[in-house]
Coordinates of C-alpha atoms in Angstrom, one line a residue:
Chain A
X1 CA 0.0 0.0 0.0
X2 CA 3.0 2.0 0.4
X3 CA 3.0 2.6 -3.5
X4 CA -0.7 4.0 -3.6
X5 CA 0.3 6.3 -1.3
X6 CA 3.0 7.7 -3.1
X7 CA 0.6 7.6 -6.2
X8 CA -1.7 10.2 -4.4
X9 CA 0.6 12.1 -3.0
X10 CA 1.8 12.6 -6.6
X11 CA -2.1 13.8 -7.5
X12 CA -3.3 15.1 -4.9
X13 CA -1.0 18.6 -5.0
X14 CA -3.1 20.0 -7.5
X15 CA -5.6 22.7 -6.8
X16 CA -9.1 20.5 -6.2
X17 CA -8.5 17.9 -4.0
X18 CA -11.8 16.4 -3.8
X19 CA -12.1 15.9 -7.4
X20 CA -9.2 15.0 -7.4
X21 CA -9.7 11.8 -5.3
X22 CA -12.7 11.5 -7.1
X23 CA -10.4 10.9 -10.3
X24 CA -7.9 8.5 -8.4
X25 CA -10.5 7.3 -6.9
X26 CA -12.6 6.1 -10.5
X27 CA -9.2 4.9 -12.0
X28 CA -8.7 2.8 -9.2
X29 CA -12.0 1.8 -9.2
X30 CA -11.8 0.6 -12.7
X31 CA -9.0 -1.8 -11.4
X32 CA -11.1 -3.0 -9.3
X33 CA -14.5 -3.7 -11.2
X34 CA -12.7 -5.5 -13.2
X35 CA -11.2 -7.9 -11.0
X36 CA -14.3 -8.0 -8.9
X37 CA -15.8 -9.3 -12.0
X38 CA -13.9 -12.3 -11.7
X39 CA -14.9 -13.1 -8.6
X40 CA -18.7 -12.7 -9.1
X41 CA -19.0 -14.5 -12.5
X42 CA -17.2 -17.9 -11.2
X43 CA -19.6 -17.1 -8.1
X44 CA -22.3 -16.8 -10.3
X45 CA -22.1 -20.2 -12.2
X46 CA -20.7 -22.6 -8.9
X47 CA -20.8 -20.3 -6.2
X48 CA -17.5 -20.4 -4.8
X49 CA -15.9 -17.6 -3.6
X50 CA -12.4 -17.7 -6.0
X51 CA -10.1 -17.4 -3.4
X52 CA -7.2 -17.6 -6.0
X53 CA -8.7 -14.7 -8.3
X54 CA -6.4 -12.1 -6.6
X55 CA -3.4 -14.5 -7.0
X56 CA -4.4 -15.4 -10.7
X57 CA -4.1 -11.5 -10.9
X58 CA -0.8 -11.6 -9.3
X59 CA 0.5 -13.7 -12.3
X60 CA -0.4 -11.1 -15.0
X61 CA 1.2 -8.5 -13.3
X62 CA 4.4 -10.8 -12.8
X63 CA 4.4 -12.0 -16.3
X64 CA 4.1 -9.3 -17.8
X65 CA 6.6 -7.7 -15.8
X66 CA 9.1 -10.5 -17.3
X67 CA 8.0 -9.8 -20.8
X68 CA 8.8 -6.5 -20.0
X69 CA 12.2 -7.0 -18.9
X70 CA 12.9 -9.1 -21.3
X71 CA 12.2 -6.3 -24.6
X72 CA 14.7 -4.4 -22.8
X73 CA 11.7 -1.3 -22.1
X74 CA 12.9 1.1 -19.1
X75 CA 11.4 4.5 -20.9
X76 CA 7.8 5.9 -21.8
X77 CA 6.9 5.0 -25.7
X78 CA 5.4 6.6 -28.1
X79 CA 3.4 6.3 -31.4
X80 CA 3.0 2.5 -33.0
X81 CA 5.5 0.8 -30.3
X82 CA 3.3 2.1 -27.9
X83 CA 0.5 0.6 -29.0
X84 CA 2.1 -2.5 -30.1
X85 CA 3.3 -2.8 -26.6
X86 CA 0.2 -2.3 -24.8
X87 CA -1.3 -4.7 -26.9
X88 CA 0.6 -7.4 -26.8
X89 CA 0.9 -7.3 -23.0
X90 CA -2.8 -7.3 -22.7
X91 CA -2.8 -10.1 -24.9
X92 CA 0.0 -11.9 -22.7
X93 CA -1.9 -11.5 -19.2
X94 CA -5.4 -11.8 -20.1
X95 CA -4.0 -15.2 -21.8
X96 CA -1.5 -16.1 -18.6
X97 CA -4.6 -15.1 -16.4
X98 CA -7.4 -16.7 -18.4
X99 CA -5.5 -20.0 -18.5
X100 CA -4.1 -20.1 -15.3
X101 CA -7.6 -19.7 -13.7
X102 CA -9.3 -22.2 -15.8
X103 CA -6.5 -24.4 -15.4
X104 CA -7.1 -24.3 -11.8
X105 CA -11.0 -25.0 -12.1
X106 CA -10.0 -28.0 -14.5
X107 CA -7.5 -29.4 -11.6
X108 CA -8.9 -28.3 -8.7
X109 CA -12.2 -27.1 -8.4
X110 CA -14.1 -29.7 -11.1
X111 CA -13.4 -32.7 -9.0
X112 CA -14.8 -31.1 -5.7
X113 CA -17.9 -30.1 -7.4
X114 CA -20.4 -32.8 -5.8
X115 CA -18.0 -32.6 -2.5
X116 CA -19.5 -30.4 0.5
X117 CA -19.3 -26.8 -0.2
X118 CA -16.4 -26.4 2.2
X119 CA -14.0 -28.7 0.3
X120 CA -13.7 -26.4 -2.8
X121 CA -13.3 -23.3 -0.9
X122 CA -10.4 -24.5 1.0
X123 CA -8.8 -26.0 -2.2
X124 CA -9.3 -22.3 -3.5
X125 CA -7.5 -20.7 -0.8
X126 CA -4.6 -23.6 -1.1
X127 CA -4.1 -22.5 -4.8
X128 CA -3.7 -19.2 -3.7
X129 CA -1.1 -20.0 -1.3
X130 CA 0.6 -22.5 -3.9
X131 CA 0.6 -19.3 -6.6
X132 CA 2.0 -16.9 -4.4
X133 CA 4.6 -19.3 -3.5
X134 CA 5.6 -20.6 -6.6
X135 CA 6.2 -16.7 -7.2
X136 CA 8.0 -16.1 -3.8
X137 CA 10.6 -19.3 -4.7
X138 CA 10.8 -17.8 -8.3
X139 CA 11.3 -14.2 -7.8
X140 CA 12.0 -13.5 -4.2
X141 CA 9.8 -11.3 -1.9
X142 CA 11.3 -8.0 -3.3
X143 CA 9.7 -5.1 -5.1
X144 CA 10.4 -4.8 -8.3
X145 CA 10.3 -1.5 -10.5
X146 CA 8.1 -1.7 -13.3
X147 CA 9.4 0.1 -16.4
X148 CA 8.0 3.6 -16.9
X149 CA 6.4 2.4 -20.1
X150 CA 2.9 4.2 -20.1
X151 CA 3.8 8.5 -21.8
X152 CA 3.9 10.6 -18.8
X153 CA 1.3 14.1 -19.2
X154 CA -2.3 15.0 -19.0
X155 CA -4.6 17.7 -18.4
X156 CA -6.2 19.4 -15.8
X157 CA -9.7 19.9 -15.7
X158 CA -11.9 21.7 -12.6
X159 CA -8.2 21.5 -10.7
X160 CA -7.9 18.1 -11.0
X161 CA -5.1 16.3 -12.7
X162 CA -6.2 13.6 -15.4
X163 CA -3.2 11.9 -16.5
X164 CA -3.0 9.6 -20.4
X165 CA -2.9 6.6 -18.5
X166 CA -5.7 7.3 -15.8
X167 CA -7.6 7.0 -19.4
X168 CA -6.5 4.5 -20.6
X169 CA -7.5 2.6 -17.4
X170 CA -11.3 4.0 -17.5
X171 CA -11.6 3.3 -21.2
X172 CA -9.8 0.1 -21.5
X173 CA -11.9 -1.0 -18.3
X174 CA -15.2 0.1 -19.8
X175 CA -14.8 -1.4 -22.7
X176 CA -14.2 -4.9 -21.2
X177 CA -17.0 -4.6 -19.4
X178 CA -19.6 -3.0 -22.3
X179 CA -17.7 -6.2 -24.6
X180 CA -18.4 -8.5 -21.4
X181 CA -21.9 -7.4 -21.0
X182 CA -22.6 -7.6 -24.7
X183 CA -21.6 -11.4 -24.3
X184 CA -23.8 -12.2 -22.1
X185 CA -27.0 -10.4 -23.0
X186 CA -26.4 -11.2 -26.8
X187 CA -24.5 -14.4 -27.4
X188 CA -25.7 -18.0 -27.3
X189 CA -22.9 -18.9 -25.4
X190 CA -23.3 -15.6 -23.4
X191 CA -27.1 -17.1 -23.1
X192 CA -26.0 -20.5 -22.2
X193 CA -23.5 -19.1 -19.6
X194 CA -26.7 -17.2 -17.9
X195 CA -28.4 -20.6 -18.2
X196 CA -25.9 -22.7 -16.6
X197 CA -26.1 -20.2 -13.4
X198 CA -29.3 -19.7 -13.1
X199 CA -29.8 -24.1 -13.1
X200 CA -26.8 -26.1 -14.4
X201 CA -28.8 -29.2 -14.2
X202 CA -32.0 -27.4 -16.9
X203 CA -29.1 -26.1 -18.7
X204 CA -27.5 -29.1 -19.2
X205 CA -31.2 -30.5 -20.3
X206 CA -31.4 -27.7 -22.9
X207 CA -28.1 -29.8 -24.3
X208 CA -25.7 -27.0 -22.6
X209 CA -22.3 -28.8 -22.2
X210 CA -22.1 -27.7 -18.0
X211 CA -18.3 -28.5 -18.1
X212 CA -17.2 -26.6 -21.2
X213 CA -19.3 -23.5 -20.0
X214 CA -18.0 -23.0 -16.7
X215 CA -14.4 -23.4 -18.1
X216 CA -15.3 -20.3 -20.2
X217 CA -16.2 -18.3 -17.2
X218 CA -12.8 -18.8 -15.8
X219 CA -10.9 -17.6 -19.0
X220 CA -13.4 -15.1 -19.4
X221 CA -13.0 -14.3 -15.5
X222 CA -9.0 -14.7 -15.7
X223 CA -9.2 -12.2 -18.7
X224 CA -10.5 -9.8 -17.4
X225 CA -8.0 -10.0 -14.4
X226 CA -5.2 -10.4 -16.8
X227 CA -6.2 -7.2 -18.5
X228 CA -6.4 -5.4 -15.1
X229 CA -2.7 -6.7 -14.1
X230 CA -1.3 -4.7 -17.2
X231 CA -2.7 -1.6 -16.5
X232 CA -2.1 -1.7 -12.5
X233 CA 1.8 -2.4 -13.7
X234 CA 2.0 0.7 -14.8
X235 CA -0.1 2.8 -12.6
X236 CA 1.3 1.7 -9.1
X237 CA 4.9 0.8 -11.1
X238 CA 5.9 -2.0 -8.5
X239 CA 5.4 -5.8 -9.0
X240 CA 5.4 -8.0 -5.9
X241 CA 4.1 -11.7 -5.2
X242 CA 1.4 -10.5 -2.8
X243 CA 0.0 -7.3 -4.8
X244 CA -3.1 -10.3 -5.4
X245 CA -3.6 -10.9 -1.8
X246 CA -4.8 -7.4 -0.9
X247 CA -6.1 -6.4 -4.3
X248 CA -8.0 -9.4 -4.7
X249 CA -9.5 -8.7 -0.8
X250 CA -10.6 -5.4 -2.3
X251 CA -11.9 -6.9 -5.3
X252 CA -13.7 -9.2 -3.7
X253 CA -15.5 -6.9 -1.5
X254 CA -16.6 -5.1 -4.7
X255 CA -18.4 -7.8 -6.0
X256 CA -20.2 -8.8 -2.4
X257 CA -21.2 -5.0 -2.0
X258 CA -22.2 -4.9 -5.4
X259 CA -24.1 -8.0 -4.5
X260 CA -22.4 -11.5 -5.4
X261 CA -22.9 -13.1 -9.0
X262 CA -24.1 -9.6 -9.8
X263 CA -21.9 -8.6 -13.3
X264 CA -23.3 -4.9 -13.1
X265 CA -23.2 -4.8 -9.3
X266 CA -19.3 -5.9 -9.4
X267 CA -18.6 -2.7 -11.7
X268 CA -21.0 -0.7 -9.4
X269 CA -19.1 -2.1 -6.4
X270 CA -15.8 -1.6 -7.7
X271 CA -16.0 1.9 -8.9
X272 CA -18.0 2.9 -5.3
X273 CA -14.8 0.9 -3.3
X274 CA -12.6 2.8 -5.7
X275 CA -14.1 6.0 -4.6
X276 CA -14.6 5.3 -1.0
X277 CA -11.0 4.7 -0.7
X278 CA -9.5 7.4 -2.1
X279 CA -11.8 9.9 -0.7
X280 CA -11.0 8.3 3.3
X281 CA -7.1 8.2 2.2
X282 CA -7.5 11.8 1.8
X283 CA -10.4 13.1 4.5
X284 CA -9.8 11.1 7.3
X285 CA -7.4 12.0 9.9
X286 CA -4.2 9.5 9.5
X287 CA -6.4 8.1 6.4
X288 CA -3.8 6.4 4.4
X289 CA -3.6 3.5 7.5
X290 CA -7.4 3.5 7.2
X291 CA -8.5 3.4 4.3
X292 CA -9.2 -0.5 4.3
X293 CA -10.6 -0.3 7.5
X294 CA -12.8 2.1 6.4
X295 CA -14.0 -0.2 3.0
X296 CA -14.4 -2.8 5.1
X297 CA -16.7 -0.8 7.7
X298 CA -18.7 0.2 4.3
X299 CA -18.9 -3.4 3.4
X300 CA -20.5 -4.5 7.2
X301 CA -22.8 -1.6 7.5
X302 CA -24.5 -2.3 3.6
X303 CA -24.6 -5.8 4.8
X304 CA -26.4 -5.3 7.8
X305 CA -28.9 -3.4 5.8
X306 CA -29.1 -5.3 2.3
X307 CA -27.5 -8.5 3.1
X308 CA -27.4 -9.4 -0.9
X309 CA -25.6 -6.4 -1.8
X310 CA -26.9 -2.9 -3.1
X311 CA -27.6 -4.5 -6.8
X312 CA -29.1 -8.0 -5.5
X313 CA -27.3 -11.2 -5.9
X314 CA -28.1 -13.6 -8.6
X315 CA -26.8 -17.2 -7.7
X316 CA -28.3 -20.5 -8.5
X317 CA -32.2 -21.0 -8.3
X318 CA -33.2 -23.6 -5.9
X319 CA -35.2 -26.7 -6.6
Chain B
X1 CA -38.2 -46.8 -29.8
X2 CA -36.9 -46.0 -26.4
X3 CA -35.9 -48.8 -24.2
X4 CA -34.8 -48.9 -20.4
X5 CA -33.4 -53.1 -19.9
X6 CA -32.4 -53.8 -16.5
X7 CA -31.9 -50.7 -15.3
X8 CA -30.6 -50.1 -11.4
X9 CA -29.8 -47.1 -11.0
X10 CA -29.7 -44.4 -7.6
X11 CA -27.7 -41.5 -5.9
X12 CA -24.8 -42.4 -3.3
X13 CA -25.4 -45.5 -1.4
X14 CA -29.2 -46.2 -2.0
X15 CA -30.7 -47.8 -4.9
X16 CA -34.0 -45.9 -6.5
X17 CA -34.0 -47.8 -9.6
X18 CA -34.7 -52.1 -9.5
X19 CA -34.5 -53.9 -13.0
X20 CA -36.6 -51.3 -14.3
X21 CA -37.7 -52.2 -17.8
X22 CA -39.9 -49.9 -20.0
X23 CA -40.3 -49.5 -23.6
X24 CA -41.6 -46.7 -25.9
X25 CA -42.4 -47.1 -29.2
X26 CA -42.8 -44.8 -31.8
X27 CA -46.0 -42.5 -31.9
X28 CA -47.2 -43.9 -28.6
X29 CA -48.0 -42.1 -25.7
X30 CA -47.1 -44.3 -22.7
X31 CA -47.7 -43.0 -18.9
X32 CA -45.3 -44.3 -15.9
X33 CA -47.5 -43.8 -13.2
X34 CA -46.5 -44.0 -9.4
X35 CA -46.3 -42.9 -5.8
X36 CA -44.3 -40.3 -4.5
X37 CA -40.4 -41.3 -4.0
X38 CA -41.9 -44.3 -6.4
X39 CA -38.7 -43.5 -8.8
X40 CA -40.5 -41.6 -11.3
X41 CA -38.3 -38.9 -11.4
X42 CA -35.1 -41.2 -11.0
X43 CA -36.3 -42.9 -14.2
X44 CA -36.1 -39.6 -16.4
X45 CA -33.2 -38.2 -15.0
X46 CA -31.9 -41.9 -15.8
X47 CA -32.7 -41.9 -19.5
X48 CA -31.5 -37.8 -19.5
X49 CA -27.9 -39.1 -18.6
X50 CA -28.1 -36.9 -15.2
X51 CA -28.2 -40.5 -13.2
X52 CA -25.7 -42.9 -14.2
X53 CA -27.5 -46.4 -14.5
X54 CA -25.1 -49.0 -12.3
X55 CA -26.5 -52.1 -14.6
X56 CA -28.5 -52.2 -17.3
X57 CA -29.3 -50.1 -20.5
X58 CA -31.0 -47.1 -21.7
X59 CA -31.1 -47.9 -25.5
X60 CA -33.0 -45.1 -28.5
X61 CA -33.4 -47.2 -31.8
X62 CA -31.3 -49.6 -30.8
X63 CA -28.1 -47.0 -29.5
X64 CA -27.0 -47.2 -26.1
X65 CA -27.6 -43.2 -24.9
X66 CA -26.5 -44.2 -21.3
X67 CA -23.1 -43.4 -22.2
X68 CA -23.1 -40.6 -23.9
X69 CA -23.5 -37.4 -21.6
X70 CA -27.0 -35.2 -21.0
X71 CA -26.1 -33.0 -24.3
X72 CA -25.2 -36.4 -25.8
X73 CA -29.2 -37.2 -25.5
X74 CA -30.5 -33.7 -25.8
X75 CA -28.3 -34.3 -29.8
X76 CA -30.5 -37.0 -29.9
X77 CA -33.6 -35.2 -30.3
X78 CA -34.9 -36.1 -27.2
X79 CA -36.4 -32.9 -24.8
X80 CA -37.5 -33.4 -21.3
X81 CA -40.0 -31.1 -19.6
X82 CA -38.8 -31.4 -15.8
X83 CA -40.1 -31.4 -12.9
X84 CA -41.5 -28.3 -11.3
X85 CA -40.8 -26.6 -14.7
X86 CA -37.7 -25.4 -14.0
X87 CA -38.0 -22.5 -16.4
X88 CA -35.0 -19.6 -16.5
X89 CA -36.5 -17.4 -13.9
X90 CA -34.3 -14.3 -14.6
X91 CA -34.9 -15.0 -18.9
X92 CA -37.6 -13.6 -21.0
X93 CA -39.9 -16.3 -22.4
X94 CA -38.1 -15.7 -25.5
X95 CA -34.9 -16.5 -24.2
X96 CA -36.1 -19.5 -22.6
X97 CA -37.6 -20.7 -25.9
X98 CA -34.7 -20.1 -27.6
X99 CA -32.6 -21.8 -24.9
X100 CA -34.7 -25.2 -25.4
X101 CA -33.2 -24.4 -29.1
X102 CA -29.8 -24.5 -28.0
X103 CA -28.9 -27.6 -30.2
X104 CA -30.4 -26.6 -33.1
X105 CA -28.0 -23.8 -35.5
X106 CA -30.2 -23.4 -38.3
X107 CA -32.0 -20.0 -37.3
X108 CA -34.6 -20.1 -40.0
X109 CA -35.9 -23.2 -38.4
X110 CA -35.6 -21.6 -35.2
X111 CA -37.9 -19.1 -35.9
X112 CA -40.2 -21.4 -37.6
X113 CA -40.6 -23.6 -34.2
X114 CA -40.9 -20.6 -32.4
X115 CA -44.2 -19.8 -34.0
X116 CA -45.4 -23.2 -33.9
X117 CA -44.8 -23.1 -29.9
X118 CA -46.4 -19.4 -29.8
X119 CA -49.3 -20.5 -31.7
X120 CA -49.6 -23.8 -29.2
X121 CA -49.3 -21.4 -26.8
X122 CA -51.1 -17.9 -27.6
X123 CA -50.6 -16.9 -24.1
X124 CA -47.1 -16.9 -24.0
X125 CA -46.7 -14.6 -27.3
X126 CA -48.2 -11.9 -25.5
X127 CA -46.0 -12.4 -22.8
X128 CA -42.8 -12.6 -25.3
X129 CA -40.8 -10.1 -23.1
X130 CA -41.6 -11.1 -19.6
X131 CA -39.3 -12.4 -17.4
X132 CA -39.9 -16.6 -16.8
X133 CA -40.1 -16.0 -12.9
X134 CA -42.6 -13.6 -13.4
X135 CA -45.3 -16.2 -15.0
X136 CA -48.1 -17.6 -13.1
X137 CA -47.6 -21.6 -12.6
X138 CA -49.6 -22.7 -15.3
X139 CA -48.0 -20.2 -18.1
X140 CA -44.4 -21.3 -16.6
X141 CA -46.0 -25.1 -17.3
X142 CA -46.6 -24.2 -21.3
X143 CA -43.3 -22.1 -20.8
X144 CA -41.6 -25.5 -19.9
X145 CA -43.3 -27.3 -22.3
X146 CA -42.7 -24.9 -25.2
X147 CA -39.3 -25.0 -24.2
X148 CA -38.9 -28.5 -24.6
X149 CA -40.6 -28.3 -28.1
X150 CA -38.8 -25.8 -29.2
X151 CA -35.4 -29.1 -29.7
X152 CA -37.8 -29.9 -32.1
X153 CA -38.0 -33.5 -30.2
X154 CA -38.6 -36.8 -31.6
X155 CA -39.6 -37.9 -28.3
X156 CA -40.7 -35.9 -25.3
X157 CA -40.6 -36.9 -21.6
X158 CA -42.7 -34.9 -19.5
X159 CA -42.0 -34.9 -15.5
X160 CA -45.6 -34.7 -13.9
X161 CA -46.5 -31.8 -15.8
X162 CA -50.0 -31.2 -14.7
X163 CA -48.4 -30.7 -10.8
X164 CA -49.6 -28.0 -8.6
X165 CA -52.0 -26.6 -11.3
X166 CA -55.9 -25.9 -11.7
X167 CA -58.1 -28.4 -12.4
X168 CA -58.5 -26.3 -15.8
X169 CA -54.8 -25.7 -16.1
X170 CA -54.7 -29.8 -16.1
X171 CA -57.1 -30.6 -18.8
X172 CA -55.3 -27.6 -21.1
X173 CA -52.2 -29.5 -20.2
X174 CA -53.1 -32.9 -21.1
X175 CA -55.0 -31.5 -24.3
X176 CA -51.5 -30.3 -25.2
X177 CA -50.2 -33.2 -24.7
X178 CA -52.6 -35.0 -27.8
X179 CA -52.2 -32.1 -30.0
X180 CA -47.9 -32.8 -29.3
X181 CA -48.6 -36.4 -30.2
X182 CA -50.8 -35.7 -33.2
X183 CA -47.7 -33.5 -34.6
X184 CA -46.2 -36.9 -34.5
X185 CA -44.2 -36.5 -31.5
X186 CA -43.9 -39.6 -29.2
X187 CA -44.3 -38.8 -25.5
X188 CA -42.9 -40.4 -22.2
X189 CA -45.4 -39.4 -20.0
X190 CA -45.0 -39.4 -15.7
X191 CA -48.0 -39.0 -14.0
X192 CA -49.4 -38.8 -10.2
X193 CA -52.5 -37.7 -12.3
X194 CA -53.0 -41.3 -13.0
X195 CA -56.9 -40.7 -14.4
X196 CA -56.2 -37.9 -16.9
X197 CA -53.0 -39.9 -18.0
X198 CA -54.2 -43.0 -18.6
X199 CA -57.6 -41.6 -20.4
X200 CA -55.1 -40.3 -23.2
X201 CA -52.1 -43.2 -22.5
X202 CA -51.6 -45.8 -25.3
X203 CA -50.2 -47.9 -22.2
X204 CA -48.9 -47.4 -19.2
X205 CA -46.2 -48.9 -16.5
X206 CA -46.9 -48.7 -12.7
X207 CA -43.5 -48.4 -10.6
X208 CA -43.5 -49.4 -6.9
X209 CA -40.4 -48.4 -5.0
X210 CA -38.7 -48.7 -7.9
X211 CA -40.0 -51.9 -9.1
X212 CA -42.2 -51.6 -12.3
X213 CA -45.1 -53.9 -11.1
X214 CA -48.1 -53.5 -14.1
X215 CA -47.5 -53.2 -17.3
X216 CA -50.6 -52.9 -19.9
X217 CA -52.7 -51.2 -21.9
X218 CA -53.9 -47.9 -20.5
X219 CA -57.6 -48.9 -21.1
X220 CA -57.0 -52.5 -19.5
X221 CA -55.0 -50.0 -16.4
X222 CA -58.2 -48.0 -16.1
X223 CA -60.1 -51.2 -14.3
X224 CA -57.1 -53.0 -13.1
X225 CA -58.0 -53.2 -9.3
X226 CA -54.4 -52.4 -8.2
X227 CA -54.6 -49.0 -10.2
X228 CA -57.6 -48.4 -9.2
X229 CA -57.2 -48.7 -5.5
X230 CA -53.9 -47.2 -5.3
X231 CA -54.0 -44.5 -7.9
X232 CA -57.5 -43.8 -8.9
X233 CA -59.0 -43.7 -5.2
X234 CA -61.2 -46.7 -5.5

């Protein structure tokens, strides 16, 4: 947390400072819709809370952090290597991510889906401790510097600093999640997906392969984390193996606010968490050391009130 | 047509399913009637590939479909209408028909069933739009049933579908049923309404705790003093 920190200081000495935080605060938000949608679609289709999601993040950020290293990159691009760049590392973690986490559900989590509901939550939280290792053994516990890739500049507007890359964030972001929502709505598959939520076993009756949709929504989850891990490289600059431990605490708590298996309430949630957080980082006495304290007050007090979030949850029908 | 030979079959350590024997054939309507926890719903999930048989053989024209996965049946142009419906509650009816398409690619002939089903079912064209969960019981019982029509089926099981509706809702079900038949779709029929099934049954199997323990005509059913005593209240 450390690096946010230094990332608002950075913003925050402009005129406005409440918009300002308003603008850190959607751009971190973003971030976070778009992990939190990871964790609400795999809830969504065999409710289990992805314990790994954060981790599976973790990855993207690490691998493309190699890729990185490896092209030799240390200074801001410009022009067509710019967006070659950014593409191809998009491509690289939403792939790393997407397979990784379906991977996972093909190892892990498809065997344990008859077993008691406990039995795939604590395999979940295994695979996150397996990741993270695998990445401590690998890399070490250090920081590392990611290269200052992104251009540097922006504008002001109403005294509030609005860097290039703050929109890239937003728009690559909202795109995902107009493309995401699109699928769903639109597509058979995205149909069949809704389906296989909603009651695997009708789904399945409908001639809905269960097995071969629920793999989708982890790539499709994974993706989306993937695309997030590029993006958060460059904005908070550091790579490290736990950046998915905290992040993905955040994220989740997006997508339960939002209320859980929710796609529109996980962007709703993130954005709001997003928002929350950088406004108490910057209002509340001492704020940066409370900041999570104070999300995860937010999160308690909605839950007392509206125990399936502020959008509704959508999980499995009963029978 | 469709033929269960032998078949034990059950969930975890219990046995629903004892030798159970049935055969379908082609253009017939046959009724499986029974008690509850009789099997009834054991046996359709068996021939649906969501309950693996432990001996015996679900066969369709002579192919084992036992082995070849729920969408493996469903690709066979069977379409079961389940028990309690089990409509997409958070899909439009639309959606729900075109989910009960889901096999078929050709979207000419998708459209084409569609109107077939909405002119089966006029009351569900007006409600094109709504959301499934939002449908009284009876319109989610056509829903169902369009749904399952909508595979374009050669055979249709139906899971109790006149439960938990109006004495009128159950004579508009059963007259659906005909009219399904009369498009020349066979139908696999399980009943608790053992009266109105049997009165438009070609024949009919009686299962007792998973034992089939009749087997006849649905007319000769109709006076059988068994059925009649158990399932027809005198």
């Amino acid at each position: 947390m450390l690096t946010l920190a230094s990332v608002f200081a950075a913003n925050s000495s402009s005129s406005n400072i409440f918009l300002q935080q308003i603008e850190n605060g959607i751009t971190l938000g973003a971030m976070y819709a778009l992990v939190a949608l990871g964790y609400t679609l795999v809830y969504g289709i065999i409710e289990l809370i992805n314990f790994a999601h954060g981790d599976i993040f973790m990855w993207g950020t690490v691998i493309t952090f190699i890729v990185v290293q490896m092209m030799g990159l240390n200074h801001p691009l410009s022009g067509f290597a710019l967006v070659g760049v950014l593409l191809l590392l998009i491509i690289i973690g939403m792939a790393v991510s997407a397979f990784l986490n379906a991977g996972l559900e093909r190892v892990a989590y498809r065997r344990l889906r008859k077993a008691p509901r406990l039995a795939p939550l604590i395999a979940a939280i295994g695979a996150s401790f397996i990741l993270e290792t695998i990445v401590q053994l690998w890399r070490g516990t250090n920081f590392y510097a990611f290269p200052d890739i992104f251009p540097h500049g922006g504008f002001t507007i109403f005294g509030a600093r609005v860097n290039y890359l703050d929109i890239f964030i937003v728009v690559l972001a909202v795109a995902m999640m107009y493309g995401l929502a699109r699928f769903i709505n639109t597509t058979k598959l995205g149909r069949a997906m809704r389906a296989t939520a909603q009651d695997p076993e009708a789904a399945a009756l409908m001639g809905v392969n269960i097995n071969r949709t629920i793999s989708i929504t982890f790539l499709i989850g994974g993706a989306l984390a993937g695309a997030a891990a590029v993006v958060y490289n460059m904005y908070i600059g550091q790579v490290w193996y736990l950046t998915g431990f905290q992040l993905g605490l955040i994220a989740f708590t997006a997508a339960v606010l939002g209320g859980i298996g929710n796609i529109y309430g996980a962007v709703f949630g993130g954005f709001l968490i997003g928002l929350i957080q950088s406004l108490a980082i910057q209002f509340i006495p001492g704020g940066f050391q409370w900041s999570l304290a104070v999300v995860f007050a937010v999160l308690v007090l909605i839950l007392v009130f509206r125990p399936s979030g502020l959008l509704g949850q959508q999980v499995p029908d009963k029978v | 047509m469709l033929e269960l030979h032998n078949v034990n079959a059950g969930y975890g350590p219990s046995l629903v399913l004892h030798d159970v024997t049935v055969q379908v054939n082609k253009g017939e309507i046959v009724c499986l009637l029974g008690a509850n926890a009789a099997g009834k719903t054991t046996t359709m999930k068996t021939i649906f590939g969501l309950v693996k048989p432990r001996s015996g053989s679900v066969t369709l024209e002579g192919e084992r479909i036992d082995t070849v996965g729920t969408d493996g049946v469903i690709k066979r142009r069977l379409a079961l209408v389940p028990e309690a419906r089990r409509v997409f509650t958070r899909m439009s009816v639309r959606e729900n028909l075109e989910m009960g398409a889901y096999m078929i690619d050709d979207r000419a002939a998708i459209t084409q069933e569609m109107e077939r089903v909405y002119t089966l079912f006029p009351r569900l064209k007006e409600r094109d739009k709504q959301v499934a969960g939002t449908l009284s019981g009876g319109e989610q019982q056509m829903l169902a049933m369009g749904r399952a029509l909508m595979a374009q089926p050669r055979l249709i099981c139906m899971d109790e579908p006149s439960m938990g509706l109006s004495p009128i809702l159950v004579q508009t079900v059963f007259d659906t049923i005909q009219r399904i038949r009369e498009q020349g779709v066979t139908v696999f029929l399980v009943e608790q309404n053992a009266f109105m099934a049997l009165n438009i049954a070609d024949r009919g199997y009686v299962l007792q705790q998973g034992h089939i323990v009749l087997s006849d005509t649905a007319k000769n059913l109709l006076t059988n003093d068994l059925v009649r005593r158990a399932y027809l209240g005198g």
